[in-house]
XYZ file of C-alpha atoms in Angstrom:
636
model
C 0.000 0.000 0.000
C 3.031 1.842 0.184
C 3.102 3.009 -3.285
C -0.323 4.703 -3.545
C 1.196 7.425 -1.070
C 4.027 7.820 -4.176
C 1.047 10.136 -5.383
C 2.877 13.103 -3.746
C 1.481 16.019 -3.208
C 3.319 17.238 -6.021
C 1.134 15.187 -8.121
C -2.373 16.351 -6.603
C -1.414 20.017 -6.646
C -0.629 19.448 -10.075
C -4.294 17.440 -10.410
C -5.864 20.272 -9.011
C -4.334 23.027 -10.840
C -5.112 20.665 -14.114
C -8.388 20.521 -12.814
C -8.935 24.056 -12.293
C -8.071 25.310 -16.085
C -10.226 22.722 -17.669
C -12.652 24.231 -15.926
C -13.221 22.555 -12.919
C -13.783 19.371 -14.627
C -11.519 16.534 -14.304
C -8.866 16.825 -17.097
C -8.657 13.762 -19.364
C -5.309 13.268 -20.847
C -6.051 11.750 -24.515
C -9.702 13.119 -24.955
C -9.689 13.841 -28.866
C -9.806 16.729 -30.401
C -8.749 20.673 -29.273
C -8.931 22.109 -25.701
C -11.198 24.889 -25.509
C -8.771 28.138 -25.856
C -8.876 30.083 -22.767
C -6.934 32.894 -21.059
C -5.431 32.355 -17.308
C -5.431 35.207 -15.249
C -3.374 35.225 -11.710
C -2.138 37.480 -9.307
C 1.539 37.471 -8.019
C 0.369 34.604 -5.637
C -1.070 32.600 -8.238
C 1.700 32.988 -10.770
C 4.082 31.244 -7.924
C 1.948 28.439 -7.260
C 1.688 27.566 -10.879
C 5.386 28.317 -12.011
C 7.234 25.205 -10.203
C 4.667 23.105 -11.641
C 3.615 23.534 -14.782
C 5.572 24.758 -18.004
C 4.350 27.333 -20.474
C 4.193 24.427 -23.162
C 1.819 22.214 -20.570
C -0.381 24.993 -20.135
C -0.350 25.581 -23.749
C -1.694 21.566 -23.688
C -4.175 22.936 -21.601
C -5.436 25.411 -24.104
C -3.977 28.387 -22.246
C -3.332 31.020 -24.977
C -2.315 34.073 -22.756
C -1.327 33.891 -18.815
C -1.670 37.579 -17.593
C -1.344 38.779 -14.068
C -4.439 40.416 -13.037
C -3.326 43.638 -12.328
C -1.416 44.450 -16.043
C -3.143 46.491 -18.713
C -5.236 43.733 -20.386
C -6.752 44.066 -23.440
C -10.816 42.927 -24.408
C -11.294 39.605 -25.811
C -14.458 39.230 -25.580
C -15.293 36.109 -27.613
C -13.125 34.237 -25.022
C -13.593 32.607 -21.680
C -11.437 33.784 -18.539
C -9.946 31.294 -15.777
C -8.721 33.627 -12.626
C -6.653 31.973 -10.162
C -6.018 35.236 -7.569
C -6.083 35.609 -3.705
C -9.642 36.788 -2.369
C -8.127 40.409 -1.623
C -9.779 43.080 -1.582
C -7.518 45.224 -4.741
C -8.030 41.663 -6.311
C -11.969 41.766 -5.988
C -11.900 45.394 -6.955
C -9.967 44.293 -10.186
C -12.019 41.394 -11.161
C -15.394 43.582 -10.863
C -13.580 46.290 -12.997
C -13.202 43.652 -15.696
C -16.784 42.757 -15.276
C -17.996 46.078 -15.958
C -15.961 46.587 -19.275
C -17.256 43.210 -20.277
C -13.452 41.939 -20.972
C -14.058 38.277 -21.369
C -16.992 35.858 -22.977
C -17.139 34.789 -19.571
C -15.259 34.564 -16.330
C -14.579 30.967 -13.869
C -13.210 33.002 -10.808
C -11.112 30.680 -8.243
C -9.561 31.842 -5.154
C -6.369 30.486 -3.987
C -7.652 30.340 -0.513
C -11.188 30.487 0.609
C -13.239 33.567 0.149
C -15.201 35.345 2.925
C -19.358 35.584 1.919
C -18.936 39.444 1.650
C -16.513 39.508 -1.033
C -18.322 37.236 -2.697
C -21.948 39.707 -2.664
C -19.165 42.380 -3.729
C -18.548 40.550 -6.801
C -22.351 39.522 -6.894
C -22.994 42.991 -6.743
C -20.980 43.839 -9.483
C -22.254 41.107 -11.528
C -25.718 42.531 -11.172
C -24.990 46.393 -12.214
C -22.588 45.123 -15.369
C -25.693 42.753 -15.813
C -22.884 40.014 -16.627
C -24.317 37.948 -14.060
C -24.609 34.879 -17.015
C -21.170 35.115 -17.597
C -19.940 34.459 -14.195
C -19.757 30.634 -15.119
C -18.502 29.163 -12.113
C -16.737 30.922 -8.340
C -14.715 28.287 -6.638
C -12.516 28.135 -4.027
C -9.581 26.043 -4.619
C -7.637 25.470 -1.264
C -4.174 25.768 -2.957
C -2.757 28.775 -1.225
C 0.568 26.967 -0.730
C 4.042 26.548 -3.110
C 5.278 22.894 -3.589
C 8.458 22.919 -5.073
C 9.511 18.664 -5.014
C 7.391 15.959 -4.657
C 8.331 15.968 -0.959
C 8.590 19.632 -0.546
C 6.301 22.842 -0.020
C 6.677 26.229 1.283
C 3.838 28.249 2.457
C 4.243 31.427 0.140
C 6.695 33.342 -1.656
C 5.184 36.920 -2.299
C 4.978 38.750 1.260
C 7.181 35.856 2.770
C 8.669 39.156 5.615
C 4.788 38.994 7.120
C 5.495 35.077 8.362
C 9.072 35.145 8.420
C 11.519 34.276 10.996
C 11.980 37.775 11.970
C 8.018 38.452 12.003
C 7.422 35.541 14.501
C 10.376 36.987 16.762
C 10.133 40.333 16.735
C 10.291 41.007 20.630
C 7.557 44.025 20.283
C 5.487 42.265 18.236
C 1.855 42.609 19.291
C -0.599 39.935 20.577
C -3.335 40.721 17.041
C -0.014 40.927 14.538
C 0.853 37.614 16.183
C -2.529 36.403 15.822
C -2.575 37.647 11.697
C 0.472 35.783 10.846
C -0.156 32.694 12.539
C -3.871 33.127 11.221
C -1.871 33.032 7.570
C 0.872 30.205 8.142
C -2.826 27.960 9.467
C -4.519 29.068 6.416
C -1.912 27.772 4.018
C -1.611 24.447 6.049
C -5.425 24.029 6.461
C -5.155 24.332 2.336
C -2.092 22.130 1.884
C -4.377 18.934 3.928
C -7.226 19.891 1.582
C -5.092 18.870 -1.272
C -3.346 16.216 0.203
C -6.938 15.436 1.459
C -5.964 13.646 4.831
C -6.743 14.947 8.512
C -3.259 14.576 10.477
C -2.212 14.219 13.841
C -0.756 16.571 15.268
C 2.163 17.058 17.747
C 4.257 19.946 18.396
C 6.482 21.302 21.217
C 5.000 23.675 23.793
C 5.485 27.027 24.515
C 6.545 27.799 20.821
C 5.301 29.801 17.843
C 4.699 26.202 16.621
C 2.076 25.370 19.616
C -0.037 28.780 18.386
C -0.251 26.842 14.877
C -0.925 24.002 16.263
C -4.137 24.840 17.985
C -5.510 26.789 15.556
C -4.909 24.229 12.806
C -6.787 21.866 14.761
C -9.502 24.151 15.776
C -9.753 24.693 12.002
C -9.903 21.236 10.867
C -12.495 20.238 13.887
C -14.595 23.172 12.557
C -14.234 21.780 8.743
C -15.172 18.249 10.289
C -17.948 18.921 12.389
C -19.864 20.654 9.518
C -20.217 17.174 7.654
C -22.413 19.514 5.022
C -19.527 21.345 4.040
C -16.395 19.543 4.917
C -13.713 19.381 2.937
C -12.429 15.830 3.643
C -14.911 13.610 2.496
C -15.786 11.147 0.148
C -13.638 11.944 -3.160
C -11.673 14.525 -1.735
C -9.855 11.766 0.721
C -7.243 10.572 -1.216
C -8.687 7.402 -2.901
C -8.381 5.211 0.175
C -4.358 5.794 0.391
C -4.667 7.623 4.523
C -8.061 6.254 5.116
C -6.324 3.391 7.002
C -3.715 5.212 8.463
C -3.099 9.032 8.789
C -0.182 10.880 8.693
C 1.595 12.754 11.547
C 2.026 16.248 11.295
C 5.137 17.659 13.203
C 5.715 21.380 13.832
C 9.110 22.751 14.811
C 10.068 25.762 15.853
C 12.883 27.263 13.844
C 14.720 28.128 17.467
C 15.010 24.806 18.102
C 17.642 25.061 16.107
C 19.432 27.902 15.020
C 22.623 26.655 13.439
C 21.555 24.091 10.780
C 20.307 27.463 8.365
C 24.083 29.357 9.070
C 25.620 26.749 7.570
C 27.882 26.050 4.842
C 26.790 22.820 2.847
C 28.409 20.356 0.679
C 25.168 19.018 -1.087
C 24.688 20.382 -4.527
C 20.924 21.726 -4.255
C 21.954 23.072 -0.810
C 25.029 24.924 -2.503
C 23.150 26.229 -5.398
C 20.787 27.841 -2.426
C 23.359 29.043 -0.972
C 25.616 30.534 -3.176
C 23.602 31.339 -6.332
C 20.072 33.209 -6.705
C 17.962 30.256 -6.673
C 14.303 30.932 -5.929
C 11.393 28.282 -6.847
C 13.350 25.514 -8.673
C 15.025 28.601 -10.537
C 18.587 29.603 -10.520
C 19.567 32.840 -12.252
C 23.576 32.952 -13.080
C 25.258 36.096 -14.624
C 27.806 34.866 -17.069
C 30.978 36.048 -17.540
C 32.014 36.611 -20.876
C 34.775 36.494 -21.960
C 37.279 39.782 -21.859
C 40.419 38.395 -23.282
C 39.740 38.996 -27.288
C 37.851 42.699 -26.097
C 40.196 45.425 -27.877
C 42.386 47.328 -25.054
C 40.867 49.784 -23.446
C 37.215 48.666 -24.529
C 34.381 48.887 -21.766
C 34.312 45.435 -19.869
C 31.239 43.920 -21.617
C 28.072 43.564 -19.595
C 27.062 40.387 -18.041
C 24.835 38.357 -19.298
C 21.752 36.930 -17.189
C 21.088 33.593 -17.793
C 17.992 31.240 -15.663
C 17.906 27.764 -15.903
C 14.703 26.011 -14.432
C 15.680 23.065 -12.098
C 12.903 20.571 -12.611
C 11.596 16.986 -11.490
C 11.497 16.134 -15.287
C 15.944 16.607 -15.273
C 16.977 13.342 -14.558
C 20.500 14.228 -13.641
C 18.802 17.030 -11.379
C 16.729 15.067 -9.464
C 19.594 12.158 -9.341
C 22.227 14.498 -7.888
C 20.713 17.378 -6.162
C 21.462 15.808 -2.964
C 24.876 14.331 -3.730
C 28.046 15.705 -2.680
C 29.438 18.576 -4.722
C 32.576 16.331 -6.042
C 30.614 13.656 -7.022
C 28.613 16.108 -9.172
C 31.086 17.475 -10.906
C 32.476 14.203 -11.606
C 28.377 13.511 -13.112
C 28.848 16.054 -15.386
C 32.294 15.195 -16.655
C 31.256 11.396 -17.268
C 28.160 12.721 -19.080
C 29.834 15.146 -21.186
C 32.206 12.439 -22.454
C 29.356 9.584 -22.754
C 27.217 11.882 -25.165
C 30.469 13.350 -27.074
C 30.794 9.146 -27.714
C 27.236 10.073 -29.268
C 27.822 12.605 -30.746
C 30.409 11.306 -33.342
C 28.553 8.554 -34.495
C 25.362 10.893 -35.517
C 28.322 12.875 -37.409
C 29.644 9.563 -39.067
C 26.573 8.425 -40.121
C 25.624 11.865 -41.370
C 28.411 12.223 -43.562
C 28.050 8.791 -45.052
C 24.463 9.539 -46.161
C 25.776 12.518 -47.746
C 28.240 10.358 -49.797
C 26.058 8.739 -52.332
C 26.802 10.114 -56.127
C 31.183 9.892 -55.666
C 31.670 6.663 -53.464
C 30.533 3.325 -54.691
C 31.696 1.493 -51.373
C 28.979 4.284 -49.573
C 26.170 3.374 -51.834
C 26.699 -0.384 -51.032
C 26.980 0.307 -47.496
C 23.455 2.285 -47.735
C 21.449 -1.265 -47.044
C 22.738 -1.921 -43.647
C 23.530 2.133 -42.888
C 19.767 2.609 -43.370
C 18.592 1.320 -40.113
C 21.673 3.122 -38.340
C 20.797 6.185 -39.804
C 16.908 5.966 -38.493
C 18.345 5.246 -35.073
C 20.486 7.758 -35.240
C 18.028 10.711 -36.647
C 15.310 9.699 -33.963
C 17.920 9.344 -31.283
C 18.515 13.359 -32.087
C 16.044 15.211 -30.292
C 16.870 13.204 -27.297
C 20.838 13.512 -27.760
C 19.609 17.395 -27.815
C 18.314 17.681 -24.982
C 20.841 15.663 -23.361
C 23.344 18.281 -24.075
C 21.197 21.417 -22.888
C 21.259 19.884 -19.626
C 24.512 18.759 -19.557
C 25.409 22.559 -20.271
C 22.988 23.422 -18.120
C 24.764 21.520 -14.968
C 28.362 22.189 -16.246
C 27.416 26.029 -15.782
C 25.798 25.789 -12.527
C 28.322 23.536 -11.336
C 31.261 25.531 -11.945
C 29.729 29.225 -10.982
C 29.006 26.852 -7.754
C 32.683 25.741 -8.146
C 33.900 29.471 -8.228
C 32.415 30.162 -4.937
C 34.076 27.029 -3.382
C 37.287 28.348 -4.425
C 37.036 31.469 -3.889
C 35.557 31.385 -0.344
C 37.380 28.142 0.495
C 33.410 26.651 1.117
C 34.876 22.893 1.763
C 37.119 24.344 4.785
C 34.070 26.330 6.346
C 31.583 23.032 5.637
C 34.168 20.676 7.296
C 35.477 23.412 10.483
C 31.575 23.899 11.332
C 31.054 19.966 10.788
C 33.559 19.728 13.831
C 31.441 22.310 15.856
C 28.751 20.766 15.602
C 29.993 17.437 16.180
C 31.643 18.705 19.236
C 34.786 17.057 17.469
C 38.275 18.177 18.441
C 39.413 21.499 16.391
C 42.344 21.224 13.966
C 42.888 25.363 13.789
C 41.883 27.861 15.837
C 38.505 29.658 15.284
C 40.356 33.228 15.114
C 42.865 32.053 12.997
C 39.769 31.845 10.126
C 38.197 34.207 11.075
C 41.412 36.715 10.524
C 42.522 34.922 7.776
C 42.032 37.742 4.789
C 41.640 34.647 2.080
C 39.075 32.766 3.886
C 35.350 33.728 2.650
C 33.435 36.941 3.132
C 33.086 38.672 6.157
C 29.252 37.075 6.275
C 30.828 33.618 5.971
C 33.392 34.464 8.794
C 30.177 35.637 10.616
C 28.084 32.461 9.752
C 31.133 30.174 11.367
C 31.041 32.365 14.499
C 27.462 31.876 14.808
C 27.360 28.232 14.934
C 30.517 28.417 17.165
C 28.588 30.825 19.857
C 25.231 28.428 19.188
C 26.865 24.822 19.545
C 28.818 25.918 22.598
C 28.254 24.283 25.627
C 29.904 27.172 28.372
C 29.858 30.608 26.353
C 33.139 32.192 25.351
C 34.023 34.614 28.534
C 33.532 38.252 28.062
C 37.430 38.781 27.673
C 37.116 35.619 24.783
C 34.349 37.495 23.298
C 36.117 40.618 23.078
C 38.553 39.284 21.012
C 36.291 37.530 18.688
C 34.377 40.614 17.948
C 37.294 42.233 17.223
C 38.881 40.208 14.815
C 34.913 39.562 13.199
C 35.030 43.882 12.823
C 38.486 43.783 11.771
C 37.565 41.033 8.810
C 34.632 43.890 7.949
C 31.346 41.829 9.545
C 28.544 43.488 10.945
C 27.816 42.326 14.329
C 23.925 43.117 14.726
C 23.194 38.746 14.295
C 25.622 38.189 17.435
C 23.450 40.742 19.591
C 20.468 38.827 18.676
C 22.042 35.232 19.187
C 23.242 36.548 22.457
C 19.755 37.546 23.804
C 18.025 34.478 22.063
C 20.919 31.979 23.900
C 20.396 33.511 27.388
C 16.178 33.677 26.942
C 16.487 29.770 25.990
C 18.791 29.584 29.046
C 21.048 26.816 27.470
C 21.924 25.392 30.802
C 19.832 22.576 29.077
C 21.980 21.103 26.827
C 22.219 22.700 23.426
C 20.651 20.461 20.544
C 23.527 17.767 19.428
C 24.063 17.440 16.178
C 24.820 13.875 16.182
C 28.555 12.785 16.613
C 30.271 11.346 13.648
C 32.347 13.720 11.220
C 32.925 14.360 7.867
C 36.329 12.237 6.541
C 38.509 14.126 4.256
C 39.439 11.875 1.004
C 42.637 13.304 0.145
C 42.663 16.103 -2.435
C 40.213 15.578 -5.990
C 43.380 13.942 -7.782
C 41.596 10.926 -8.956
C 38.190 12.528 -10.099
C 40.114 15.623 -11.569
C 42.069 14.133 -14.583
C 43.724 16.899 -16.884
C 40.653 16.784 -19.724
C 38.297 17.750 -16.628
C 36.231 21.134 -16.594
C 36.497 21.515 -13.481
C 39.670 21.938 -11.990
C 39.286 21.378 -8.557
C 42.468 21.797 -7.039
C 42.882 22.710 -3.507
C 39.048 21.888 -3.012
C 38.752 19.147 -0.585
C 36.804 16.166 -1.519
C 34.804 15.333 1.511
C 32.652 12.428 2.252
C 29.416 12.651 3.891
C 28.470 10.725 7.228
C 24.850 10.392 7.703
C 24.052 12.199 10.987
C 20.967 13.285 11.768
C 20.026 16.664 12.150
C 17.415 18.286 15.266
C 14.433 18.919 13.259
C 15.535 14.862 11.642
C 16.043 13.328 14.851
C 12.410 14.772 16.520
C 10.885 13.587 13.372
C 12.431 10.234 14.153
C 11.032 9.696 18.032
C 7.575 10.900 16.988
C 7.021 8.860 13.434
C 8.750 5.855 15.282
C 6.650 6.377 18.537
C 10.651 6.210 20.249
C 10.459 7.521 24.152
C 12.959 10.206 24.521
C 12.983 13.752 26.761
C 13.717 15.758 23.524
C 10.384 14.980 22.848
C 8.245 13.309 25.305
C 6.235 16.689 26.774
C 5.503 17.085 23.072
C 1.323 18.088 22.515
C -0.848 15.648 20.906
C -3.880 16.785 18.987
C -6.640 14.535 16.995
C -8.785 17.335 15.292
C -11.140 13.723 14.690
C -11.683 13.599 18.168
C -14.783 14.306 19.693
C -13.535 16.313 22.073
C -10.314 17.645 22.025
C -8.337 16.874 25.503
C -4.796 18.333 26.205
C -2.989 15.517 26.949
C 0.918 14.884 25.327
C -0.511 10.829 25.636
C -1.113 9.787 22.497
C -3.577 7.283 21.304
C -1.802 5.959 18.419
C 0.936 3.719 19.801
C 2.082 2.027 15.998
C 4.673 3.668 14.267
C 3.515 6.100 11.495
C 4.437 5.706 7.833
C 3.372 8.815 6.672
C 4.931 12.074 8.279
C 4.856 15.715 7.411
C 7.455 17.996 9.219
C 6.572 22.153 9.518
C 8.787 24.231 10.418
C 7.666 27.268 11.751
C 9.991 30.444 11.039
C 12.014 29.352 8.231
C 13.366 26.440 6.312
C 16.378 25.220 4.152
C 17.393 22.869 1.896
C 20.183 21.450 4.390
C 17.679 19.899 6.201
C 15.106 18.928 3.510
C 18.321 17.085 2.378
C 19.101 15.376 6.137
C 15.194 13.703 5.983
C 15.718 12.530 2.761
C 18.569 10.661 3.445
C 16.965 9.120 6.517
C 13.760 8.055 4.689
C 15.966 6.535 2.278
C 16.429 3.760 5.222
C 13.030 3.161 5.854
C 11.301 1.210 3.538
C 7.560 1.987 2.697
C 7.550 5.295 4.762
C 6.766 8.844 3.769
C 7.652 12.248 4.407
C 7.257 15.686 3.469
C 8.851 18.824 4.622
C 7.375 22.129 4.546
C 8.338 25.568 6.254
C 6.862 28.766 5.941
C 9.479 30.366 3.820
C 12.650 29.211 2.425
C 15.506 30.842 2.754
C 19.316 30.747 2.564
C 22.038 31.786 5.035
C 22.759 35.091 3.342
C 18.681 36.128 4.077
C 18.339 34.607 7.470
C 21.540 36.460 8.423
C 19.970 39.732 7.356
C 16.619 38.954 9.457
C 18.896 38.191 12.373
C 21.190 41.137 12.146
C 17.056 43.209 11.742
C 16.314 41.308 15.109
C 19.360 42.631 16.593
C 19.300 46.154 15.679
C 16.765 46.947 17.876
């Protein structure tokens, strides 16, 4: 039964959205004949919902002629019908009763990302009425998709205003009691939507006294609510996932970002993780400037400008969704093996070519034509596919080495393998100052990031006269020293006395320098870069996961809350009912997420066989953007 969870949630967010622009009807994949021609029209929200998903050719399939955001200078068509997929704002309504008025469309399916209240909905009656269009408002739905997957086993809540529910938001120390109430009100909303789709009621656990425990109960208030009115509710009959929870449902655990601070500082060794890291890469798309070239420029001539390049990371490339957790040398050993395997290719299609275009002057060609023929086909149908073989081999080979240039440049691998050993509580090679005033090693936000996890993993905190020197050699390197206030205050208010969160205990084992990968033909010349092996160890928000989904007794987590939003009557007790093992878990983190640690339960599902998990947080972000939210937090 294990499989029929494989329908991930990528797949039924996809459904939906399918769903949605044929109309609300279920789409059909080989009906005959054309789709009905249609324009899409989304807001900002709407536009990042759909973009990971589906491509501009598979909404073309869909008979999506034009996709125009809402709020753009559209122009009538009026022999044509309108899908909007918008949030149920109030500039949004405004909009879509505007384009009632000057009749812009044949006729209009309005669907709301998330649920609409009943007086927006007489606003837009309303409207209807005086623009007497009232027949052309086919259809008002609400959809329930007001969330961002971005991997089969991967969502984040939103993208647009991601500062209202960020880590900062949920921390601000003057935050008030109603602005806390609106932004957990927004991170339950998106949740409540994300079950919808996945159409299963969870249960819930989460730690107490957390941002996380405010979710909590209001998720489950929400989904008792949605339960209790069996009229209305949104999980049953075909809605719950053809029989794949009804026997057993999944767990939902929510984190707290504080729990642990020093998994988002730091530096990774995972490709996916890197690319977040070091490159602008923002739903499954990295943008890269390219260098070009300035040798053959005349003397004198204006450096030419960079060019911008984005390349879409998607499920559908293979050697993406093979390596995006692997370590970075392995990667750029991928690439090199797959360049050389398709320029093996390659030849052939150009011997085979130039034979064919032999025939008139060589007689030994034209006998050779019966048994080329059948090459020839195979070779001319293999093309399209050798094609795109080689766009995403140049794809990776860019993105791997503007990767690679940071590594170098910032000496990444020592950074990844010194905060390994802090973390590890591991015996130090080199002293922490010693990096840290080290002019060659990284930027001063890198030097910043290692002092960080330093001041976070540390058991007895450096002594004032300690600390003085460290924030003198972190000014001296040029780092701004707002995140340290912050950490400072957030370390004494969590009064570490209990021990800080261990980060398991093994370490990362150096392989020698790249020789053996790094032949001479290589693109990537990797010297200097250290080719480190990763131990499986398992990270906080990993090992909670673990003691919950495997029903393991352990203090970490043992006061956790336990909610049943199917239970009658909701009791407060951390007991649950459930005593089997789940094998279906989702893990929120509330306040922030990264790939580092989407990586870390990947690689411990891999070693469970039949069981499930997703991860979600309510943004995603990389070190360089939490740093900046901490250094905000510390300002004040």
């Amino acid at each position: 039964m294990a499989a029929a969870t494989a329908a991930s949630i990528r797949e039924r967010q996809t459904v939906a959205l399918k769903r949605m622009l044929n109309f609300n009807v279920p789409h059909v994949k080989n009906s005959t004949g054309e789709p009905v021609w249609k324009v899409l029209i989304y807001d900002r929200f709407g536009q990042d919902i759909i973009s990971p998903l589906l491509s501009v050719k598979e909404l073309r399939d869909m008979g999506i002629t034009l996709h125009l955001l809402l709020h753009s200078d559209r122009d009538p068509i009026p022999d044509v019908p309108a899908v909007y997929f918008v949030m149920p704002t109030e500039e949004n309504i405004d909009r879509m009763c505007q384009d009632l008025r000057n009749q812009l469309y044949e006729s209009y399916y309005l669907n709301f990302i998330s649920a609409i209240s009943r007086s927006k909905l007489e606003d837009i009656a309303n409207a209807a009425l005086a623009a007497s269009a009232v027949t052309q408002v086919a259809k008002v739905f609400d959809q329930y998709l007001n969330f961002i997957t971005l991997e089969d086993d991967m969502f984040v809540l939103c993208n647009q205003n991601k500062e209202l529910v960020s880590y900062r938001a949920i921390n601000r120390p003057d935050i008030t009691d109603t602005e806390m109430e609106t932004v957990m009100d927004t991170i339950v909303d998106s949740l409540f939507c994300f079950f919808v789709t996945l159409g299963a009621v969870p249960i819930i656990r989460c730690s107490r006294g957390t941002a996380a425990e405010m979710v909590a109960v209001k998720l489950d208030k929400k989904l008792r609510e949605n339960l209790r009115d069996a009229r209305n509710s949104l999980f049953t009959g075909d809605t719950l996932g053809a029989g794949q929870f009804s026997f057993q449902r999944p767990l939902l655990v929510l984190v707290d970002r504080n729990i642990d601070l020093a998994t988002p500082l730091h530096h990774t060794w995972t490709y996916q993780a890197l690319v977040h890291d070091v490159l602008d890469f923002h739903l499954n798309r990295v943008n890269l400037e390219e260098s070009s070239g300035v040798e053959n420029s005349p003397a004198g001539a204006r450096p030419k400008r960079k060019n911008k390049k984005s390349y879409d990371l998607t499920p559908v490339d293979k050697f993406w969704q093979k390596h995006k957790g692997s370590p970075f040398p392995e990667v750029a050993e991928s690439v090199q093996q797959e360049l050389e395997s398709y320029r093996a290719q390659e030849d052939e299609v150009k011997r085979l070519k130039s034979i064919m275009g032999l025939e008139g002057e060589d007689e030994g060609a034209i006998s050779m034509l019966s048994d080329n023929t059948a090459k020839l086909t195979s070779a001319v149908s293999s093309l399209p596919e050798l094609l795109e073989k080689k766009r995403l081999i140049d794809l990776h080979t860019n993105v791997a080495t503007a990767v690679l240039e940071h590594i170098k440049a910032r000496k990444l691998d020592v950074y990844f393998e010194y905060e390994e050993k802090i973390m590890s509580k591991t015996t130090l090679d080199k002293s922490l100052l010693d990096i840290i005033s080290d002019p060659d090693a990284g930027t001063p936000e890198d030097k910043m990031r290692l002092f960080l996890i330093y001041y976070i993993s540390a058991q007895q905190a450096p002594s004032e006269a300690d600390l003085e020197q460290y924030k003198k050699a972190l000014t001296d390197a040029g780092c701004n020293l707002n995140p340290l206030q912050y950490i400072k205050q957030w370390k004494a208010f969590a009064k570490m006395a209990s021990a800080p969160a261990s980060y398991g205990n093994t370490t990362t084992k150096p392989m020698g320098l790249l020789s053996r990968v790094m032949n001479t033909g290589s693109q990537f010349v990797m010297e200097g870069v250290k080719n480190l092996v990763l131990k499986q160890q398992n990270l906080p928000v990993t090992r909670i996961l673990d003691n919950l989904m495997e029903m393991k007794s352990n203090p970490e987590t043992d006061d956790y809350r336990y909610f049943d939003p199917k239970m009658l009557r909701g009791n407060d007790s951390s007991v649950p009912r459930n005593k089997n093992p789940f094998q279906e878990a989702i893990v929120f983190v509330v306040g922030g997420g990264n790939y580092i640690e989407y990586q870390n339960l990947v690689d411990y599902i891999k070693g469970k066989q039949g069981k499930h998990i997703l991860y979600g947080c309510s943004e995603l972000f990389n070190a360089t953007q939490f740093i900046k939210q901490l250094s905000q937090l510390g300002q004040k």
